[in-house]
Amino acid sequence: MSRYDLLIKNGTLVLPYVGEVRADLATRDGTIAAIGTDLLASEAEEVLDAAGRLVFPGAVDAHYHLGIYRPLAVDAAEETRSSLVGGATTVLSYFRTGQHYLNRTGPYAEILPEVLAAVSGHAWTDFGFHLAPMDTRQVGEVASLVDEHGIASFKYYMFYKGFNLSADSRDAKAFTMSDEYDLGHLYQIMEAVAAAGRDSGRRVSLSLHCEQAELMRLFIDRVRAAGDPQTLKAYSDARPPLTERVAIGEATTLAGATGCPVNLLHLSSAEALAAASAARSGLDLRTEVTLHHLCLNYEELSGLGAKVNPPIRSAADTEALWAGVLSGAVDWVASDHACCLEEHKGDELWPALPGFGGTGLLYPVLVSEGMHRRGLAPHRVAELVSANPARAYGLWPRKGSLLVGHDADITVVDPDLEQEVTTELLLSGQDHCPFAGRKVRGWPVATILRGRVAYRDGAVVGSPRGEFVKR
């Protein structure tokens, strides 16, 4: 019997918070078993030569949407397959009751087991869920969700108190299927999340989609009155960065009053990032940006395929966000992956469904645009897409590290492999991609989940074996 299941030889290990080191890495029984300078190939069942390549911890794609527009099982099978392309071995998906997803409400004690059953057996990556308490009864479940189900993070969507997902209806109660979804409800959630964290001794946090609904109403009315242009710039004008800044002020004020740890999601603009940075003092506050807000702008895109919430912004905003990545003002980068087919976009701005996929580009974009183009060190790339989200969401060091004794979740990246982005390359069920046509340099050539190769040289290997991870 071999000493090791898999041996990765001759690569450069990328160690978050440490740096890069030339070493071999071996796995056994799903965990990292050894790291050394000359581990013997004869002692391993399988050997992967990583000469000239970077060996990263598997990415933790911390912002994801399974089942928002399609059945959970279908999305799990097709979209986590795409995650392997981008080097992600764990996805943390948002889930809520109301319209979309399962299109109903009720207690999470009943709904969460149904969600887990639908995804289990179909996911190519390990997976977890952030849950959104949409009504008062669900707020009362926070403690039990933490203690009994290993849910360590929750969510509040600030613009849902005035709009639906596409922002083409103001019948918010019909959309959320909740009682009162306002700042009072947010305050109650923060109280419950803070108490659960104190009682458990862990970081239990609330993630926030920050856009202010009353200001959105005003600006949407103005855009529509001006002729209702069907462009991504019009959508940004209707939900301008000011709505983010004001919502961040509201949310962080309540976080300070309740002692609730918060994560500010998908900051899309220079204004939002500045507001988040100014609010950090005295708070447990983490910040996230997405691949699309880093790389896409409304000046270069046509059509509505890239409609997303918050909107795609200007080229100046993308550069401001990259500056935040380089300075450390941004804690992690995620995809906000939501498979949305072209038929659901159409050519009318307001009914077009928001969101699109990007998980297959997580390591490629950070290596290409961050490391090659802007000088980001490889270990900082690993921190941004793996270690930092793992720490924030209760997964570290099991996930997000290359430490002996922990899950052998690994991606081997060829830093010089250049490919043009296509929908076919990303292995997603989505039939369009706003990143299509871009040349990206630095792609995973192997993605390993708990010690077994799951993706190699452009194709998945074996069958889905992702598991739910309690946090």
Short mmCIF file of C-alpha atoms in Angstrom, two decimals:
data_model
loop_
_atom_site.label_atom_id
_atom_site.label_comp_id
_atom_site.label_asym_id
_atom_site.label_seq_id
_atom_site.Cartn_x
_atom_site.Cartn_y
_atom_site.Cartn_z
CA MET A 1 0.00 0.00 0.00
CA SER A 2 1.36 3.42 -0.99
CA ARG A 3 2.24 5.94 1.66
CA TYR A 4 0.49 8.77 -0.22
CA ASP A 5 -2.57 8.96 -2.45
CA LEU A 6 -1.34 11.92 -4.50
CA LEU A 7 2.02 13.62 -4.75
CA ILE A 8 2.40 17.06 -6.34
CA LYS A 9 6.07 17.39 -7.25
CA ASN A 10 8.36 20.21 -8.33
CA GLY A 11 5.84 23.02 -7.87
CA THR A 12 5.95 26.31 -6.01
CA LEU A 13 3.62 26.20 -3.01
CA VAL A 14 1.74 29.43 -2.40
CA LEU A 15 1.23 29.83 1.34
CA PRO A 16 -1.23 32.53 2.50
CA TYR A 17 0.31 35.05 4.94
CA VAL A 18 3.74 33.45 4.40
CA GLY A 19 4.91 33.53 0.79
CA GLU A 20 6.05 31.12 -1.88
CA VAL A 21 8.30 28.10 -1.41
CA ARG A 22 9.57 25.41 -3.78
CA ALA A 23 8.38 22.13 -2.27
CA ASP A 24 6.49 18.92 -2.91
CA LEU A 25 3.11 18.23 -1.33
CA ALA A 26 1.53 14.85 -0.61
CA THR A 27 -2.00 13.87 0.36
CA ARG A 28 -3.57 10.92 2.10
CA ASP A 29 -7.18 10.15 3.03
CA GLY A 30 -8.38 13.55 1.84
CA THR A 31 -5.95 15.69 3.82
CA ILE A 32 -2.50 17.15 3.29
CA ALA A 33 -0.11 14.55 4.69
CA ALA A 34 3.35 15.96 4.04
CA ILE A 35 5.31 18.87 2.61
CA GLY A 36 8.98 18.40 1.78
CA THR A 37 11.77 19.26 -0.59
CA ASP A 38 12.17 15.79 -2.10
CA LEU A 39 9.22 13.50 -1.40
CA LEU A 40 9.56 10.17 -3.21
CA ALA A 41 7.39 9.53 -6.25
CA SER A 42 7.62 5.80 -5.56
CA GLU A 43 5.63 6.29 -2.37
CA ALA A 44 2.54 7.75 -4.08
CA GLU A 45 -0.27 6.12 -6.01
CA GLU A 46 -0.48 9.14 -8.35
CA VAL A 47 2.09 11.79 -9.16
CA LEU A 48 1.32 15.21 -10.63
CA ASP A 49 4.30 17.11 -12.01
CA ALA A 50 3.91 20.81 -11.17
CA ALA A 51 7.24 22.07 -12.50
CA GLY A 52 6.94 25.73 -13.45
CA ARG A 53 3.53 25.96 -11.84
CA LEU A 54 2.00 27.57 -8.77
CA VAL A 55 0.28 25.34 -6.22
CA PHE A 56 -2.48 27.33 -4.52
CA PRO A 57 -5.00 26.39 -1.84
CA GLY A 58 -8.35 25.73 -3.49
CA ALA A 59 -10.36 28.93 -3.77
CA VAL A 60 -13.32 29.58 -1.50
CA ASP A 61 -15.87 31.33 -3.70
CA ALA A 62 -17.69 33.09 -0.89
CA HIS A 63 -20.46 34.77 -2.92
CA TYR A 64 -22.55 32.41 -5.00
CA HIS A 65 -26.18 31.79 -5.93
CA LEU A 66 -27.25 28.19 -6.46
CA GLY A 67 -30.80 27.72 -7.65
CA ILE A 68 -31.80 31.36 -8.03
CA TYR A 69 -33.13 30.96 -11.59
CA ARG A 70 -32.94 27.19 -12.13
CA PRO A 71 -33.53 24.07 -10.00
CA LEU A 72 -30.98 23.61 -7.24
CA ALA A 73 -29.81 20.21 -8.48
CA VAL A 74 -29.23 21.47 -12.03
CA ASP A 75 -27.32 24.52 -10.88
CA ALA A 76 -25.24 22.48 -8.44
CA ALA A 77 -24.19 20.06 -11.18
CA GLU A 78 -23.41 22.60 -13.90
CA GLU A 79 -22.18 25.62 -11.98
CA THR A 80 -19.90 23.99 -9.40
CA ARG A 81 -18.37 22.20 -12.38
CA SER A 82 -17.47 25.69 -13.65
CA SER A 83 -16.02 26.51 -10.22
CA LEU A 84 -13.38 23.82 -10.72
CA VAL A 85 -12.25 25.61 -13.90
CA GLY A 86 -11.51 28.70 -11.79
CA GLY A 87 -9.74 26.72 -9.08
CA ALA A 88 -12.56 26.89 -6.49
CA THR A 89 -13.03 23.83 -4.30
CA THR A 90 -15.62 25.33 -1.92
CA VAL A 91 -18.58 27.58 -2.72
CA LEU A 92 -20.68 29.45 -0.17
CA SER A 93 -24.07 30.12 -1.68
CA TYR A 94 -26.67 32.65 -0.57
CA PHE A 95 -30.20 31.39 -0.07
CA ARG A 96 -33.41 33.08 0.97
CA THR A 97 -37.12 32.47 0.92
CA GLY A 98 -39.53 34.51 -1.23
CA GLN A 99 -39.63 34.83 -5.01
CA HIS A 100 -36.94 32.96 -6.97
CA TYR A 101 -35.16 30.00 -5.39
CA LEU A 102 -38.04 27.82 -4.07
CA ASN A 103 -40.66 30.59 -4.45
CA ARG A 104 -42.12 30.13 -1.00
CA THR A 105 -41.56 31.01 2.63
CA GLY A 106 -41.51 29.10 5.88
CA PRO A 107 -39.12 28.12 8.67
CA TYR A 108 -35.56 27.25 7.74
CA ALA A 109 -35.81 24.20 10.02
CA GLU A 110 -38.01 22.74 7.26
CA ILE A 111 -36.54 24.40 4.17
CA LEU A 112 -32.78 24.00 4.80
CA PRO A 113 -32.88 20.15 4.82
CA GLU A 114 -34.75 20.29 1.51
CA VAL A 115 -32.08 22.57 0.04
CA LEU A 116 -29.26 20.33 1.23
CA ALA A 117 -30.96 17.23 -0.16
CA ALA A 118 -31.40 18.91 -3.56
CA VAL A 119 -27.71 19.85 -3.84
CA SER A 120 -26.16 16.73 -2.31
CA GLY A 121 -24.85 14.30 -4.89
CA HIS A 122 -24.72 16.95 -7.59
CA ALA A 123 -21.99 19.37 -6.44
CA TRP A 124 -18.45 19.08 -7.79
CA THR A 125 -17.13 21.26 -4.96
CA ASP A 126 -17.76 21.33 -1.25
CA PHE A 127 -20.51 23.79 -0.40
CA GLY A 128 -22.10 25.81 2.37
CA PHE A 129 -24.91 28.34 2.69
CA HIS A 130 -25.44 31.84 3.99
CA LEU A 131 -29.11 32.27 4.94
CA ALA A 132 -31.25 35.41 4.85
CA PRO A 133 -33.84 35.81 7.66
CA MET A 134 -36.70 37.34 5.68
CA ASP A 135 -39.32 37.52 8.46
CA THR A 136 -39.42 37.73 12.25
CA ARG A 137 -39.93 34.00 12.68
CA GLN A 138 -36.75 33.27 10.74
CA VAL A 139 -34.83 35.79 12.86
CA GLY A 140 -35.82 33.60 15.82
CA GLU A 141 -34.08 30.64 14.14
CA VAL A 142 -30.63 32.25 13.98
CA ALA A 143 -29.31 30.63 17.17
CA SER A 144 -30.47 27.14 16.21
CA LEU A 145 -29.13 27.50 12.67
CA VAL A 146 -25.72 28.32 14.13
CA ASP A 147 -25.73 25.61 16.82
CA GLU A 148 -27.48 22.75 15.05
CA HIS A 149 -26.75 23.28 11.36
CA GLY A 150 -23.32 24.96 11.27
CA ILE A 151 -24.57 28.10 9.51
CA ALA A 152 -22.17 30.88 10.49
CA SER A 153 -23.31 33.71 8.22
CA PHE A 154 -26.53 35.45 7.30
CA LYS A 155 -27.65 38.15 4.88
CA TYR A 156 -29.81 41.24 4.55
CA TYR A 157 -30.64 42.86 1.20
CA MET A 158 -31.11 46.55 1.88
CA PHE A 159 -32.95 47.45 -1.32
CA TYR A 160 -35.59 44.72 -0.87
CA LYS A 161 -37.55 46.99 1.41
CA GLY A 162 -38.56 48.91 -1.71
CA PHE A 163 -37.97 46.78 -4.82
CA ASN A 164 -37.89 43.30 -6.24
CA LEU A 165 -34.75 41.72 -7.69
CA SER A 166 -34.97 43.31 -11.15
CA ALA A 167 -36.07 46.70 -9.75
CA ASP A 168 -39.13 46.67 -12.02
CA SER A 169 -41.66 46.32 -9.18
CA ARG A 170 -42.13 48.10 -5.87
CA ASP A 171 -44.39 45.42 -4.41
CA ALA A 172 -41.63 44.42 -2.03
CA LYS A 173 -43.82 42.43 0.36
CA ALA A 174 -45.06 40.16 -2.41
CA PHE A 175 -41.46 39.60 -3.46
CA THR A 176 -39.96 38.95 -0.02
CA MET A 177 -43.06 37.14 1.35
CA SER A 178 -42.17 38.72 4.69
CA ASP A 179 -43.84 40.87 7.33
CA GLU A 180 -41.74 44.06 7.71
CA TYR A 181 -38.48 44.11 5.80
CA ASP A 182 -37.07 47.45 6.94
CA LEU A 183 -34.29 48.86 9.11
CA GLY A 184 -36.11 47.62 12.20
CA HIS A 185 -35.95 44.12 10.76
CA LEU A 186 -32.25 44.62 10.03
CA TYR A 187 -31.66 45.72 13.63
CA GLN A 188 -33.38 42.56 14.90
CA ILE A 189 -31.21 40.38 12.67
CA MET A 190 -28.06 42.12 13.90
CA GLU A 191 -29.08 41.57 17.52
CA ALA A 192 -29.68 37.87 16.88
CA VAL A 193 -26.44 37.38 14.92
CA ALA A 194 -24.35 39.21 17.53
CA ALA A 195 -25.90 37.13 20.33
CA ALA A 196 -25.27 33.89 18.46
CA GLY A 197 -21.63 34.84 18.01
CA ARG A 198 -21.20 35.65 21.70
CA ASP A 199 -22.87 32.40 22.74
CA SER A 200 -20.91 30.20 20.34
CA GLY A 201 -17.54 31.89 20.69
CA ARG A 202 -17.21 32.02 16.90
CA ARG A 203 -17.41 34.72 14.26
CA VAL A 204 -21.05 34.69 13.27
CA SER A 205 -21.60 37.50 10.78
CA LEU A 206 -24.15 39.34 8.69
CA SER A 207 -23.45 40.05 5.03
CA LEU A 208 -25.07 43.11 3.50
CA HIS A 209 -26.14 44.12 0.02
CA CYS A 210 -25.88 47.89 0.41
CA GLU A 211 -28.15 49.97 -1.83
CA GLN A 212 -30.60 52.48 -0.36
CA ALA A 213 -34.14 51.87 -1.61
CA GLU A 214 -35.63 55.36 -1.19
CA LEU A 215 -32.83 56.94 -3.22
CA MET A 216 -33.14 54.18 -5.81
CA ARG A 217 -36.82 55.11 -6.24
CA LEU A 218 -35.90 58.72 -6.97
CA PHE A 219 -33.09 57.97 -9.42
CA ILE A 220 -34.98 55.21 -11.23
CA ASP A 221 -37.89 57.59 -11.77
CA ARG A 222 -35.52 60.22 -13.15
CA VAL A 223 -33.83 57.80 -15.56
CA ARG A 224 -37.16 56.53 -16.83
CA ALA A 225 -38.51 60.05 -17.23
CA ALA A 226 -35.47 60.98 -19.32
CA GLY A 227 -36.40 58.48 -22.01
CA ASP A 228 -35.65 55.16 -20.36
CA PRO A 229 -32.44 54.25 -22.26
CA GLN A 230 -31.83 50.50 -22.41
CA THR A 231 -28.17 50.52 -21.41
CA LEU A 232 -25.95 49.41 -18.55
CA LYS A 233 -24.99 53.04 -17.95
CA ALA A 234 -28.67 53.91 -17.47
CA TYR A 235 -28.93 51.12 -14.92
CA SER A 236 -25.93 52.50 -13.06
CA ASP A 237 -27.41 56.01 -13.16
CA ALA A 238 -30.64 54.61 -11.71
CA ARG A 239 -28.76 52.92 -8.85
CA PRO A 240 -25.79 55.29 -8.46
CA PRO A 241 -22.89 54.90 -6.01
CA LEU A 242 -24.60 57.36 -3.66
CA THR A 243 -27.17 54.66 -2.87
CA GLU A 244 -24.31 52.38 -1.78
CA ARG A 245 -22.66 55.04 0.35
CA VAL A 246 -25.86 55.92 2.21
CA ALA A 247 -26.76 52.27 2.77
CA ILE A 248 -23.26 51.56 4.11
CA GLY A 249 -23.74 54.42 6.56
CA GLU A 250 -27.08 53.01 7.75
CA ALA A 251 -25.78 49.47 8.06
CA THR A 252 -22.55 50.29 9.86
CA THR A 253 -24.34 52.60 12.30
CA LEU A 254 -26.61 49.71 13.31
CA ALA A 255 -23.63 47.33 13.41
CA GLY A 256 -21.93 49.64 15.88
CA ALA A 257 -25.04 49.81 18.03
CA THR A 258 -25.49 46.03 18.15
CA GLY A 259 -21.90 44.79 18.04
CA CYS A 260 -22.70 42.68 14.99
CA PRO A 261 -19.82 41.57 12.71
CA VAL A 262 -20.62 42.58 9.14
CA ASN A 263 -19.41 41.87 5.63
CA LEU A 264 -20.06 44.51 2.98
CA LEU A 265 -20.67 42.63 -0.23
CA HIS A 266 -19.79 43.41 -3.87
CA LEU A 267 -18.63 46.99 -3.36
CA SER A 268 -18.94 48.35 -6.87
CA SER A 269 -17.57 51.89 -6.80
CA ALA A 270 -14.83 54.15 -5.52
CA GLU A 271 -17.46 55.89 -3.40
CA ALA A 272 -18.62 52.64 -1.78
CA LEU A 273 -15.08 51.48 -1.01
CA ALA A 274 -14.24 54.84 0.57
CA ALA A 275 -17.37 54.70 2.72
CA ALA A 276 -16.55 51.16 3.84
CA SER A 277 -12.98 52.09 4.71
CA ALA A 278 -14.13 55.11 6.71
CA ALA A 279 -16.58 52.97 8.70
CA ARG A 280 -14.08 50.29 9.79
CA SER A 281 -12.97 51.90 13.03
CA GLY A 282 -14.38 50.04 16.02
CA LEU A 283 -16.23 47.45 13.92
CA ASP A 284 -15.62 43.87 12.89
CA LEU A 285 -16.09 44.78 9.23
CA ARG A 286 -14.88 42.89 6.15
CA THR A 287 -15.14 44.01 2.52
CA GLU A 288 -15.73 42.12 -0.70
CA VAL A 289 -15.47 42.99 -4.37
CA THR A 290 -16.39 40.84 -7.34
CA LEU A 291 -14.56 39.89 -10.50
CA HIS A 292 -17.04 41.80 -12.65
CA HIS A 293 -16.81 45.02 -10.69
CA LEU A 294 -13.02 44.77 -10.96
CA CYS A 295 -12.92 44.07 -14.69
CA LEU A 296 -16.07 45.20 -16.48
CA ASN A 297 -17.35 48.72 -17.15
CA TYR A 298 -20.40 50.15 -18.89
CA GLU A 299 -18.21 52.15 -21.27
CA GLU A 300 -17.04 49.00 -23.04
CA LEU A 301 -20.06 46.69 -22.83
CA SER A 302 -23.17 46.64 -24.99
CA GLY A 303 -26.45 44.80 -24.47
CA LEU A 304 -27.91 43.74 -21.13
CA GLY A 305 -26.05 40.50 -20.49
CA ALA A 306 -24.04 42.18 -17.71
CA LYS A 307 -27.03 43.62 -15.84
CA VAL A 308 -26.27 42.90 -12.19
CA ASN A 309 -26.91 44.33 -8.73
CA PRO A 310 -25.16 46.60 -7.85
CA PRO A 311 -24.67 47.74 -11.45
CA ILE A 312 -21.52 47.62 -13.53
CA ARG A 313 -19.81 51.00 -13.07
CA SER A 314 -17.26 53.16 -14.89
CA ALA A 315 -13.66 52.32 -15.79
CA ALA A 316 -12.53 54.77 -13.10
CA ASP A 317 -14.43 52.72 -10.51
CA THR A 318 -12.75 49.49 -11.59
CA GLU A 319 -9.33 51.06 -11.13
CA ALA A 320 -10.31 52.39 -7.70
CA LEU A 321 -11.36 48.89 -6.67
CA TRP A 322 -8.08 47.41 -7.92
CA ALA A 323 -6.28 50.04 -5.86
CA GLY A 324 -8.25 48.79 -2.85
CA VAL A 325 -7.21 45.22 -3.61
CA LEU A 326 -3.55 46.24 -3.79
CA SER A 327 -3.69 48.35 -0.62
CA GLY A 328 -5.49 45.76 1.49
CA ALA A 329 -8.69 47.78 1.79
CA VAL A 330 -10.47 44.86 0.11
CA ASP A 331 -10.55 41.65 2.14
CA TRP A 332 -11.57 39.16 -0.53
CA VAL A 333 -12.69 38.73 -4.11
CA ALA A 334 -15.65 36.54 -5.11
CA SER A 335 -17.69 35.84 -8.21
CA ASP A 336 -21.31 36.47 -7.13
CA HIS A 337 -21.99 33.63 -9.56
CA ALA A 338 -25.63 33.36 -10.67
CA CYS A 339 -26.32 31.36 -13.80
CA CYS A 340 -28.75 33.50 -15.83
CA LEU A 341 -29.55 32.49 -19.39
CA GLU A 342 -29.62 34.89 -22.31
CA GLU A 343 -33.38 34.39 -22.71
CA HIS A 344 -33.82 35.95 -19.26
CA LYS A 345 -31.88 39.07 -20.26
CA GLY A 346 -33.61 40.15 -23.47
CA ASP A 347 -33.38 43.72 -24.71
CA GLU A 348 -35.55 45.53 -22.13
CA LEU A 349 -33.63 46.94 -19.19
CA TRP A 350 -36.10 46.71 -16.34
CA PRO A 351 -37.51 43.19 -16.69
CA ALA A 352 -34.07 41.73 -17.51
CA LEU A 353 -33.00 39.42 -14.69
CA PRO A 354 -29.79 40.50 -12.93
CA GLY A 355 -26.67 38.41 -12.54
CA PHE A 356 -24.39 36.12 -14.52
CA GLY A 357 -21.68 33.53 -13.97
CA GLY A 358 -18.02 34.15 -13.21
CA THR A 359 -16.83 31.45 -10.83
CA GLY A 360 -14.71 29.82 -13.56
CA LEU A 361 -12.54 32.95 -13.66
CA LEU A 362 -11.68 33.33 -9.98
CA TYR A 363 -8.00 32.38 -9.95
CA PRO A 364 -7.47 33.23 -13.66
CA VAL A 365 -8.53 36.87 -13.25
CA LEU A 366 -6.56 37.38 -10.03
CA VAL A 367 -3.44 35.84 -11.54
CA SER A 368 -3.79 37.61 -14.90
CA GLU A 369 -5.03 41.04 -13.83
CA GLY A 370 -3.68 41.07 -10.29
CA MET A 371 -0.37 39.21 -10.37
CA HIS A 372 0.83 39.70 -13.94
CA ARG A 373 -0.58 43.14 -14.70
CA ARG A 374 -0.45 44.84 -11.30
CA GLY A 375 2.30 43.02 -9.40
CA LEU A 376 0.15 41.34 -6.76
CA ALA A 377 2.23 38.67 -5.02
CA PRO A 378 0.98 35.08 -5.44
CA HIS A 379 0.40 34.65 -1.70
CA ARG A 380 -1.77 37.77 -1.73
CA VAL A 381 -3.80 36.21 -4.54
CA ALA A 382 -4.30 33.15 -2.34
CA GLU A 383 -5.37 35.31 0.58
CA LEU A 384 -7.92 37.20 -1.51
CA VAL A 385 -9.68 34.22 -3.07
CA SER A 386 -9.10 31.53 -0.46
CA ALA A 387 -7.68 32.23 2.99
CA ASN A 388 -9.44 35.50 3.82
CA PRO A 389 -12.97 34.32 2.97
CA ALA A 390 -12.25 31.03 4.77
CA ARG A 391 -11.28 32.94 7.90
CA ALA A 392 -14.25 35.29 7.70
CA TYR A 393 -16.78 32.50 7.30
CA GLY A 394 -15.58 29.89 9.78
CA LEU A 395 -13.73 27.53 7.42
CA TRP A 396 -10.09 28.25 8.29
CA PRO A 397 -7.77 26.35 8.46
CA ARG A 398 -9.69 23.34 7.13
CA LYS A 399 -10.19 25.34 3.94
CA GLY A 400 -8.04 28.13 2.53
CA SER A 401 -4.66 26.82 3.65
CA LEU A 402 -1.99 24.33 2.61
CA LEU A 403 -1.38 23.17 6.19
CA VAL A 404 -0.62 19.54 7.01
CA GLY A 405 -3.61 17.79 8.55
CA HIS A 406 -6.25 19.86 6.75
CA ASP A 407 -8.34 19.30 3.64
CA ALA A 408 -6.25 18.69 0.53
CA ASP A 409 -8.12 21.29 -1.53
CA ILE A 410 -5.59 22.47 -4.09
CA THR A 411 -5.39 24.11 -7.49
CA VAL A 412 -2.33 23.90 -9.69
CA VAL A 413 -2.00 26.98 -11.91
CA ASP A 414 0.08 27.38 -15.03
CA PRO A 415 0.91 31.09 -14.67
CA ASP A 416 1.83 31.44 -18.35
CA LEU A 417 -1.09 29.60 -19.93
CA GLU A 418 -3.05 32.20 -21.92
CA GLN A 419 -6.56 31.49 -23.14
CA GLU A 420 -9.41 33.53 -24.52
CA VAL A 421 -12.54 33.38 -22.39
CA THR A 422 -15.44 31.51 -24.01
CA THR A 423 -18.63 30.04 -22.63
CA GLU A 424 -17.41 26.57 -23.65
CA LEU A 425 -14.13 26.97 -21.76
CA LEU A 426 -15.91 27.77 -18.49
CA LEU A 427 -18.05 24.56 -18.42
CA SER A 428 -21.09 26.44 -17.08
CA GLY A 429 -24.70 25.95 -18.05
CA GLN A 430 -24.87 29.64 -18.93
CA ASP A 431 -25.07 30.39 -22.67
CA HIS A 432 -23.36 33.78 -22.63
CA CYS A 433 -20.54 35.44 -20.73
CA PRO A 434 -19.78 39.17 -20.31
CA PHE A 435 -16.06 38.29 -20.10
CA ALA A 436 -16.09 36.49 -23.47
CA GLY A 437 -13.28 37.47 -25.83
CA ARG A 438 -10.86 38.58 -23.11
CA LYS A 439 -7.36 37.12 -23.10
CA VAL A 440 -6.51 35.82 -19.64
CA ARG A 441 -3.04 34.61 -18.63
CA GLY A 442 -2.78 32.09 -15.79
CA TRP A 443 -5.21 29.14 -15.60
CA PRO A 444 -5.67 26.14 -13.33
CA VAL A 445 -4.54 22.94 -15.03
CA ALA A 446 -5.65 20.75 -12.11
CA THR A 447 -8.13 21.28 -9.29
CA ILE A 448 -8.05 18.80 -6.42
CA LEU A 449 -10.88 18.29 -3.93
CA ARG A 450 -9.92 16.56 -0.70
CA GLY A 451 -6.94 14.84 -2.23
CA ARG A 452 -8.49 13.61 -5.48
CA VAL A 453 -8.20 15.27 -8.87
CA ALA A 454 -11.61 16.69 -9.87
CA TYR A 455 -10.54 18.74 -12.89
CA ARG A 456 -7.57 18.39 -15.19
CA ASP A 457 -6.60 20.06 -18.48
CA GLY A 458 -10.01 21.46 -19.32
CA ALA A 459 -12.24 18.57 -18.25
CA VAL A 460 -13.84 17.32 -15.04
CA VAL A 461 -12.69 13.98 -13.70
CA GLY A 462 -14.86 11.31 -12.10
CA SER A 463 -18.24 12.25 -10.62
CA PRO A 464 -19.54 14.96 -8.27
CA ARG A 465 -18.54 14.33 -4.66
CA GLY A 466 -18.89 17.71 -2.99
CA GLU A 467 -20.08 17.73 0.61
CA PHE A 468 -21.89 20.22 2.83
CA VAL A 469 -19.45 21.89 5.21
CA LYS A 470 -20.64 22.97 8.62
CA ARG A 471 -18.92 26.08 9.88
#
